[in-house]
Tab-separated table of C-alpha atoms in Angstrom:
chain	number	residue	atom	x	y	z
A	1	UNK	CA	70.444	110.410	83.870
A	2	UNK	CA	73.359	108.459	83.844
A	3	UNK	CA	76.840	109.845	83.356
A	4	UNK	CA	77.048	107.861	80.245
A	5	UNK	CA	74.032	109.204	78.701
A	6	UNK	CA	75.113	113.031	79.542
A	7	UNK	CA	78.497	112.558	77.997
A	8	UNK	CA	76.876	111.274	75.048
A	9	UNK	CA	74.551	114.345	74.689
A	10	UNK	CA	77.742	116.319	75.352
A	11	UNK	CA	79.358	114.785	72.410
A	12	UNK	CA	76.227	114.950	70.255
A	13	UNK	CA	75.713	118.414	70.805
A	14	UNK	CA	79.505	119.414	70.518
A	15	UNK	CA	79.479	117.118	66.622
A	16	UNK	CA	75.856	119.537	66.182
A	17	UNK	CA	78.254	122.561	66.736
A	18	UNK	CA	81.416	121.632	65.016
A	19	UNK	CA	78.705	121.213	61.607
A	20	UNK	CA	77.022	124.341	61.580
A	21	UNK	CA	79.848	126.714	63.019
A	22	UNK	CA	82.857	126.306	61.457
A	23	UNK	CA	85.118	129.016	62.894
A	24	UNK	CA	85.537	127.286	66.216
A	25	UNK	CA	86.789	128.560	69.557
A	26	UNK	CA	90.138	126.424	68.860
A	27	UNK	CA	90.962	128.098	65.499
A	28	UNK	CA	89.880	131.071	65.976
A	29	UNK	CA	92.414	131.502	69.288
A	30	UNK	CA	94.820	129.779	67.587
A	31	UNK	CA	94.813	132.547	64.624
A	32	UNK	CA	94.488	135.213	68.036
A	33	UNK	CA	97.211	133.875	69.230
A	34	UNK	CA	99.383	133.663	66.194
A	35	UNK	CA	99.767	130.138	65.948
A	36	UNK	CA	99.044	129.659	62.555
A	37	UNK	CA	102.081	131.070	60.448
A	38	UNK	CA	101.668	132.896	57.473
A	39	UNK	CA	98.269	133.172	57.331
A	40	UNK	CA	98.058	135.971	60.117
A	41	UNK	CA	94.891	138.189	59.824
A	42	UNK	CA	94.982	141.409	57.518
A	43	UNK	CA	94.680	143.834	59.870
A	44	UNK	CA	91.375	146.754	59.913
A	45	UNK	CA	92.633	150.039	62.062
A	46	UNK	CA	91.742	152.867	59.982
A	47	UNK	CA	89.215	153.692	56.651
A	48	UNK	CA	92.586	153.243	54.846
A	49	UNK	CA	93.012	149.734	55.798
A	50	UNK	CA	89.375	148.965	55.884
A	51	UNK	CA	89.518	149.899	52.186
A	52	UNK	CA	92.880	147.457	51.789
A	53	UNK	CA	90.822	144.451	53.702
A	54	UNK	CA	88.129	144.442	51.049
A	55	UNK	CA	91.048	144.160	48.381
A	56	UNK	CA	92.823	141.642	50.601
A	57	UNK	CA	89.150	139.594	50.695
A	58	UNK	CA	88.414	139.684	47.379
A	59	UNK	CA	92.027	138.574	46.054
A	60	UNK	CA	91.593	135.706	48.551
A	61	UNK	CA	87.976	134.485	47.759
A	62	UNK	CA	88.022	134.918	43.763
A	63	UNK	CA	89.170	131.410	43.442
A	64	UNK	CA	86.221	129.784	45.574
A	65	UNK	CA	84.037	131.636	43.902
A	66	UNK	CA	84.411	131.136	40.672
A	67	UNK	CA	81.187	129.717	40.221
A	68	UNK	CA	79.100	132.744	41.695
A	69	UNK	CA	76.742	135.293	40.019
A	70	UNK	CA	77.127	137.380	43.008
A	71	UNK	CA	80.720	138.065	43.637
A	72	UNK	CA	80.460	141.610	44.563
A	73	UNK	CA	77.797	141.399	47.523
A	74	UNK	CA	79.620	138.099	48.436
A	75	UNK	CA	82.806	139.303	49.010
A	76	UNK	CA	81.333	142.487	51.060
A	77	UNK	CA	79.333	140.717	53.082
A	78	UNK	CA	82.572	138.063	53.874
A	79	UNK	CA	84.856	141.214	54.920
A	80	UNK	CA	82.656	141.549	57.549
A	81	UNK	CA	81.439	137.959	58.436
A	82	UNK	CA	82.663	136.112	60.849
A	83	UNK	CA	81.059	136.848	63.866
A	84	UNK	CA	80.213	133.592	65.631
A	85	UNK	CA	82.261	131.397	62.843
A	86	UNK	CA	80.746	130.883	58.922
A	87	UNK	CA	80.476	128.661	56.109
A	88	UNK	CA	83.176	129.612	53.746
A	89	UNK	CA	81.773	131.015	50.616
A	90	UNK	CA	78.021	131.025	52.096
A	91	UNK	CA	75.478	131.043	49.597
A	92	UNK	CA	72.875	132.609	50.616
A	93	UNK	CA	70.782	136.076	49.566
A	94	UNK	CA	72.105	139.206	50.571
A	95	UNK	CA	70.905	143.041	50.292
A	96	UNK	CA	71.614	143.942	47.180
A	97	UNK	CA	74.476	146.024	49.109
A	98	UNK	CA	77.084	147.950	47.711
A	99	UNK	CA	80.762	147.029	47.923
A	100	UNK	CA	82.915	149.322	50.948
A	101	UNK	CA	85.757	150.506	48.541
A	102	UNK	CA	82.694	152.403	46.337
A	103	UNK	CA	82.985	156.348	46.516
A	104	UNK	CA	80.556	157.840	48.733
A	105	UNK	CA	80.089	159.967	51.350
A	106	UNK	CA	82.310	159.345	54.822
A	107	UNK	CA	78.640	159.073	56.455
A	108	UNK	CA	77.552	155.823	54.159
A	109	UNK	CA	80.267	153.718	55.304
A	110	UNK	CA	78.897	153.196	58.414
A	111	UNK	CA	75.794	152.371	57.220
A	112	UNK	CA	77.065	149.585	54.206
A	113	UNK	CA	79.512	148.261	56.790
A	114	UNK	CA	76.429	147.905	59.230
A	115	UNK	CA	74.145	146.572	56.597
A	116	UNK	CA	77.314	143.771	55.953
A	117	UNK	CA	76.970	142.945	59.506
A	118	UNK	CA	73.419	142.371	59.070
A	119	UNK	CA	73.563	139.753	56.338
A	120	UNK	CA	75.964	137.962	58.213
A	121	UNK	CA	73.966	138.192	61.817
A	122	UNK	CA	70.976	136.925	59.671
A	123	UNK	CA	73.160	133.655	58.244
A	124	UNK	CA	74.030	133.231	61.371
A	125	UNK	CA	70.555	132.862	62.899
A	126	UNK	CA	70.029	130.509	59.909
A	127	UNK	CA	73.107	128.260	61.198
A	128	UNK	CA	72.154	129.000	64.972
A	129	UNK	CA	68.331	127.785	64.213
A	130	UNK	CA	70.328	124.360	62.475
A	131	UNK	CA	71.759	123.657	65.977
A	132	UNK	CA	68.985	123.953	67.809
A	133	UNK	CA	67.201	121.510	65.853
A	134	UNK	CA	70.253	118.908	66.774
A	135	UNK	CA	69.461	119.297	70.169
A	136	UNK	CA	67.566	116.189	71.433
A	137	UNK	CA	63.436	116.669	71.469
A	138	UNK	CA	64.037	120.236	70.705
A	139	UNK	CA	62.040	119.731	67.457
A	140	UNK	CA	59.025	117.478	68.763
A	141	UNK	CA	58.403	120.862	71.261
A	142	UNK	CA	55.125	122.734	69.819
A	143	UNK	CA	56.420	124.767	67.067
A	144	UNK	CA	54.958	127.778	68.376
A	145	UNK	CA	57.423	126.920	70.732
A	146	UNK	CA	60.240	126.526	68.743
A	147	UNK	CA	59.833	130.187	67.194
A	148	UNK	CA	59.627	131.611	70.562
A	149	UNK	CA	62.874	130.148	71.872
A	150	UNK	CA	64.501	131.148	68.530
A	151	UNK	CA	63.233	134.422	68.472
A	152	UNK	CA	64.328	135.322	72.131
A	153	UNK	CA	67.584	132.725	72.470
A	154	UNK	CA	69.535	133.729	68.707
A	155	UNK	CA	70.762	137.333	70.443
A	156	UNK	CA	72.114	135.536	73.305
A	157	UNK	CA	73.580	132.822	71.393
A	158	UNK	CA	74.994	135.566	68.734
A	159	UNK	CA	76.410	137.455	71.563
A	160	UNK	CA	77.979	134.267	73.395
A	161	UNK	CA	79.857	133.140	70.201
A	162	UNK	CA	81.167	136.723	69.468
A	163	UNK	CA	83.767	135.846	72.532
A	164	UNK	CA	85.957	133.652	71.415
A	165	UNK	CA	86.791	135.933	67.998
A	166	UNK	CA	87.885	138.788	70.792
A	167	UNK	CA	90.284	139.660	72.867
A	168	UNK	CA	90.607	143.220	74.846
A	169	UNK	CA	92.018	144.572	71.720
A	170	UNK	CA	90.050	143.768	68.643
A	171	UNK	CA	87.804	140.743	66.740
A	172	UNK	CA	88.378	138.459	64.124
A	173	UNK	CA	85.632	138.627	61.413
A	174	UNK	CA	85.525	137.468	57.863
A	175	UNK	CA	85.645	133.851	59.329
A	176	UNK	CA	89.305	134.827	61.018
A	177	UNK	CA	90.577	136.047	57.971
A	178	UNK	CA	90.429	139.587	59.414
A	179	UNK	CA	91.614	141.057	62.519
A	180	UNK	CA	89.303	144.569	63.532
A	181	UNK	CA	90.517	146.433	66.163
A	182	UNK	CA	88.225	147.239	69.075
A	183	UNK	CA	89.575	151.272	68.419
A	184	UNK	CA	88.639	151.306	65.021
A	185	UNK	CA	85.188	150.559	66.082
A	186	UNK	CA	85.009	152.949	68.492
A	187	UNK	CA	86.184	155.332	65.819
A	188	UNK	CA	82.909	155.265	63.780
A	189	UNK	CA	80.502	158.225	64.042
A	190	UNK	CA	77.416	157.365	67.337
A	191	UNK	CA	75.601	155.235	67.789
A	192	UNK	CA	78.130	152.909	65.486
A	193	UNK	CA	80.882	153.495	67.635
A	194	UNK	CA	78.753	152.020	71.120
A	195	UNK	CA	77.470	148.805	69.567
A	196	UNK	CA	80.504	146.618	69.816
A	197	UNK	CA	81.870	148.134	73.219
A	198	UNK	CA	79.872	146.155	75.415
A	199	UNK	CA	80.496	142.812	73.443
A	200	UNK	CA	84.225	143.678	73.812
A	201	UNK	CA	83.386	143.900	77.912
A	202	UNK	CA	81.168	140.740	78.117
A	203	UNK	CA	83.683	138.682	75.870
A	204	UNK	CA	87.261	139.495	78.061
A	205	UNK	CA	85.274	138.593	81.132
A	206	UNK	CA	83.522	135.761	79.444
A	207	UNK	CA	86.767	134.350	77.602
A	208	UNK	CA	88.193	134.086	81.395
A	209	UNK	CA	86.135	131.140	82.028
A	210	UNK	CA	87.854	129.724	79.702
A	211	UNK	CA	85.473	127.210	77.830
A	212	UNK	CA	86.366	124.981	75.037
A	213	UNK	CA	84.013	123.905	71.881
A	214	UNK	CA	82.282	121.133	73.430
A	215	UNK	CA	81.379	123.506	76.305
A	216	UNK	CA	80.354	126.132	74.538
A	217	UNK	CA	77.959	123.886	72.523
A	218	UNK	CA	76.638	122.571	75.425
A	219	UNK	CA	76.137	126.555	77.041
A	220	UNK	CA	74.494	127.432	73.988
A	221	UNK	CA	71.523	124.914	74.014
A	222	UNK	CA	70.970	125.878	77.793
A	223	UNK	CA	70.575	129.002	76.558
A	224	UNK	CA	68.047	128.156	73.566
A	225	UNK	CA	66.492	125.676	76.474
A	226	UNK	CA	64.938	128.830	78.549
A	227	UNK	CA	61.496	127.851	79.997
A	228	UNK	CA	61.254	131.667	80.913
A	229	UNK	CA	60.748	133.152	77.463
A	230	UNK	CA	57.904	135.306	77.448
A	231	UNK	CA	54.985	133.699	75.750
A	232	UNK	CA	55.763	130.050	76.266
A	233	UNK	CA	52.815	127.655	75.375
A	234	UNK	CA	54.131	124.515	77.065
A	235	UNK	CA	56.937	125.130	79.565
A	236	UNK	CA	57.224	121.724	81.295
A	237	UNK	CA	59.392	119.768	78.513
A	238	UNK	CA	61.701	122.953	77.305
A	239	UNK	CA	62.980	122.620	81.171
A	240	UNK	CA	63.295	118.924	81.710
A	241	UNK	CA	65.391	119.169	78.201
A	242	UNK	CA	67.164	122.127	79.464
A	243	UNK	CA	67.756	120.152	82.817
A	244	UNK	CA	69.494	117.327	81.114
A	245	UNK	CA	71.738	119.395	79.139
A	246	UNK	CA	72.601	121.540	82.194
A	247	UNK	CA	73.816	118.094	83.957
A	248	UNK	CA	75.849	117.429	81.136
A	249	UNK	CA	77.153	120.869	80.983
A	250	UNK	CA	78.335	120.429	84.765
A	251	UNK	CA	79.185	117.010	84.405
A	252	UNK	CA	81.613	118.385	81.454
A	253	UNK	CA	82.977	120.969	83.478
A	254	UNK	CA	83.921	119.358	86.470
A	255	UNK	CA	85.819	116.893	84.088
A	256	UNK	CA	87.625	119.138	81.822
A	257	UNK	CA	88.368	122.131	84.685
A	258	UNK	CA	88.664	119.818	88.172
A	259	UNK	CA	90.076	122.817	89.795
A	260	UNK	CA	87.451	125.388	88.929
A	261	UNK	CA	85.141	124.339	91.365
A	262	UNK	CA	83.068	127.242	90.857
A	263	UNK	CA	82.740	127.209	87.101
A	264	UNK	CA	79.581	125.479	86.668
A	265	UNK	CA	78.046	128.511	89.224
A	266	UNK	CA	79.922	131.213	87.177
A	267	UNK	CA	78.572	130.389	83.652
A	268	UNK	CA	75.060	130.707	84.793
A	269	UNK	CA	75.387	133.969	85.996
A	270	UNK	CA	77.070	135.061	82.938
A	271	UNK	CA	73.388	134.874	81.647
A	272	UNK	CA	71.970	137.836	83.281
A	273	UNK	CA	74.421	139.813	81.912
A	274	UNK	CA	73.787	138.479	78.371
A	275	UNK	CA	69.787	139.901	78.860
A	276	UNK	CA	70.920	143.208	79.824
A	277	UNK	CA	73.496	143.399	76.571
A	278	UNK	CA	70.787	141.816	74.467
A	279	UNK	CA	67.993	144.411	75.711
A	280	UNK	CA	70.921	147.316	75.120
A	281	UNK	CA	71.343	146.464	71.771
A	282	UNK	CA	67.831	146.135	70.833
A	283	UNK	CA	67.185	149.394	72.005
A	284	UNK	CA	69.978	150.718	70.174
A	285	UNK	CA	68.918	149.165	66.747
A	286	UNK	CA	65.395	150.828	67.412
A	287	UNK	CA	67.262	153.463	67.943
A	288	UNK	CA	69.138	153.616	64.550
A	289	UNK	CA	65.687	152.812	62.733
A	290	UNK	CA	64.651	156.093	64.118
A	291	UNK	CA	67.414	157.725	63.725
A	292	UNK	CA	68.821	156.725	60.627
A	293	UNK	CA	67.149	157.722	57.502
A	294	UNK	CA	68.954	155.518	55.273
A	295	UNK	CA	68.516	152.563	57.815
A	296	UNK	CA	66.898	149.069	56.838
A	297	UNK	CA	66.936	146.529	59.027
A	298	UNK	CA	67.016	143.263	57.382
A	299	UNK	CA	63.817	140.823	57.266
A	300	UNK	CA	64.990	138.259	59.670
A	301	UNK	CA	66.589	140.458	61.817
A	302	UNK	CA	63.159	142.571	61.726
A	303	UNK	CA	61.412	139.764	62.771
A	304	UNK	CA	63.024	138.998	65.554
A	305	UNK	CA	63.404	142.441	67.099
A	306	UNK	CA	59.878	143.003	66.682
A	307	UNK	CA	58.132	142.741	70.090
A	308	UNK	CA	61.167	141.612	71.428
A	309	UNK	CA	62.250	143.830	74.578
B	1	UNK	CA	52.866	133.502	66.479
B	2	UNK	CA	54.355	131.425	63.552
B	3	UNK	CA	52.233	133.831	61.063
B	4	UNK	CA	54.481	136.834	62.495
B	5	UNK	CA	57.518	135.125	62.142
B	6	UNK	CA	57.321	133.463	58.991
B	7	UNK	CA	60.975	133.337	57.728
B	8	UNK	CA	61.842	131.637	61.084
B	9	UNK	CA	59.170	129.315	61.059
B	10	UNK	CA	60.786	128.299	57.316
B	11	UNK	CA	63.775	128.161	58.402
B	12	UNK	CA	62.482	125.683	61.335
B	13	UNK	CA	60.349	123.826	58.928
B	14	UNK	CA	62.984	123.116	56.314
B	15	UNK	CA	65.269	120.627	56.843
B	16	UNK	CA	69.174	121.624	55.517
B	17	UNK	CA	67.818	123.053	52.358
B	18	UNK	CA	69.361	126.598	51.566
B	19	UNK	CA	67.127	129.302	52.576
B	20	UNK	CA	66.802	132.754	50.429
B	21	UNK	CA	67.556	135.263	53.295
C-alpha cells in the first residue's frame, strides 16, 4: 500500500480510538505526571482512604448525575473505573452492587471492590468491541469471526491499555480521577493481592517503549487482527487486514521515533508476554470462582472466559 | 459459536445503541 493510504488508516484508527476511549495516554500521563494543577488525583493507600475516595467520587459526580436513577451503583462502579480510559458518567447496567463505604465484614471488600472492577472491565469490552468495528473490513469478516477475535483479543487489549494509567508505583482509575497505589493492592487478602502485580510488571516495561495515542490505536487493532485465534473459520482476510495495519504501525513508528530503530521489532514481542499474563489471569479468575463462595463473575466477562485458555 | 456468546454477538450486531450489560 502506499504510504499515503497507511497514514490515513493510521489516522482513522487513532480518530476510532480517541471516540470510544476517552482517558487517553496523553491525559492520563499528564495527570501522572502532575501537570494538571489542582485537579491532582485523590489518593487510595489504605481501607481508610479507600473509604474517603468513594466520598471524594460521589461529591464530584453528583452534579453529572443528576439525572440518574442509579446513583449509588454508579458512583461505585466509577471509584473503580478507569482502567483503559471511560465515558464519564457511563450509562450502562451494573450488578446491583453495593456501595464500598457500607458496613460489612473486612473479607467483603475485596469482593465488592472486585465485582466494581468487573462492571467496568465489561464496559470496557463494550467500548473495545466499538473500535474494532472502526477498523477497516473488520466488520464484513464472517461474524463467527468477529466473536472469535473479540472473545480472545479484549484481554489483550484490556491489559495493553492498563499501561499508560501506571507507573512502578500505582494506577489511575476512576477515569484519572483516582490515584491507587500498586502497595495497596498488594495489601488485599490472596488471590486479590496477585492480580494486579503482573500488570504493574508488563506496564513499566511496556510504558518504556514509549508509544503515543495514535500508536497505541494502531497496536491495538494488530492485536484484535490475530489470524492465530483458535477456531478461526476464514483466516486469509483477518491477516491481509492485520498486514496493512502492521505497515502502518511501522510506517508510524519509524516517523514519530527515527532513532528507535528497533521499536517496530520490540512491540511485537511485547505480545507473547501479553498471552502468558492473559492465560495467568484467566486461571486465576477460575480460580476465585472456585474458591470464592460469594464470587459471580459477570455475564460478559463469563462469556468470554468460558473455553478460553 | 455466536449462540454461546450471545451478549457479544449483540454487542457486534448493534450499531452505537446502549447495551444493558
Amino acid at each position: 500500500p502506499e504510504a499515503a493510504d497507511l497514514r490515513a488508516l493510521a489516522r482513522h484508527l487513532y480518530e476510532a480510538y480517541l471516540k470510544n476511549f476517552p482517558l487517553t495516554k496523553a491525559k492520563a500521563r499528564a495527570i501522572l505526571s502532575g501537570k494538571t494543577g489542582d485537579n491532582a488525583p485523590f489518593v487510595i493507600h489504605d481501607m481508610k482512604s479507600l473509604m474517603e475516595g468513594e466520598q471524594f467520587i460521589n461529591c464530584r459526580q453528583i452534579p453529572l448525575k443528576e439525572h440518574h436513577h442509579h446513583h449509588q451503583q454508579q458512583q461505585t462502579s466509577a471509584l473503580t473505573a478507569g482502567l483503559g480510559g471511560a465515558h464519564q458518567g457511563s450509562e450502562y447496567g451494573f450488578l446491583g452492587m453495593t456501595s464500598i463505604s457500607e458496613e460489612g465484614p473486612q473479607d467483603a471488600l475485596e469482593l465488592r471492590f472486585f465485582h466494581s472492577c468487573q462492571s467496568r472491565s465489561a464496559e470496557a469490552v463494550r467500548e473495545i468491541t466499538e473500535f474494532a468495528k472502526s477498523i477497516p473490513g473488520f466488520s464484513e469478516l464472517d461474524l463467527n469471526d468477529q466473536v472469535t477475535l473479540l472473545k480472545y483479543g479484549v484481554i489483550e487489549v484490556l491489559i495493553i491499555m492498563m499501561a499508560p494509567l501506571m507507573n512502578k508505583d500505582g494506577t489511575l482509575i476512576s477515569y484519572g480521577q483516582i490515584f491507587m497505589t500498586r502497595e495497596f493492592l498488594k495489601s488485599l487478602r490472596k488471590p486479590f493481592s496477585q492480580m494486579m502485580e503482573p500488570k504493574f510488571e508488563f506496564s513499566v516495561k511496556f510504558n518504556m517503549l514509549e508509544l503515543d495515542d495514535s500508536e497505541m490505536a494502531l497496536f491495538l487493532a494488530v492485536i484484535i487482527l490475530s489470524g492465530d485465534r483458535p477456531g478461526l473459520l476464514n483466516v486469509k482476510p483477518i491477516e491481509q487486514l492485520q498486514e496493512t495495519v502492521l505497515h502502518s504501525l511501522e510506517l508510524q513508528l519509524k516517523l514519530n521515533h527515527p532513532i528507535s530503530l528497533q521499536l517496530f521489532a520490540k512491540l511485537l514481542q511485547k505480545m507473547t508476554d501479553l498471552r502468558q499474563i492473559v492465560t495467568d489471569h484467566v486461571h486465576l479468575i477460575q480460580l476465585l470462582k472456585k474458591t470464592e463462595v460469594d464470587m459471580c463473575l459477570h455475564p460478559l466477562l463469563q462469556e468470554i472466559m468460558k473455553d478460553l485458555y | 459459536l455466536k449462540e454461546k456468546h450471545k451478549i457479544l454477538h449483540q454487542l457486534l450486531q448493534n450499531s452505537t445503541s446502549p447495551v444493558d450489560l
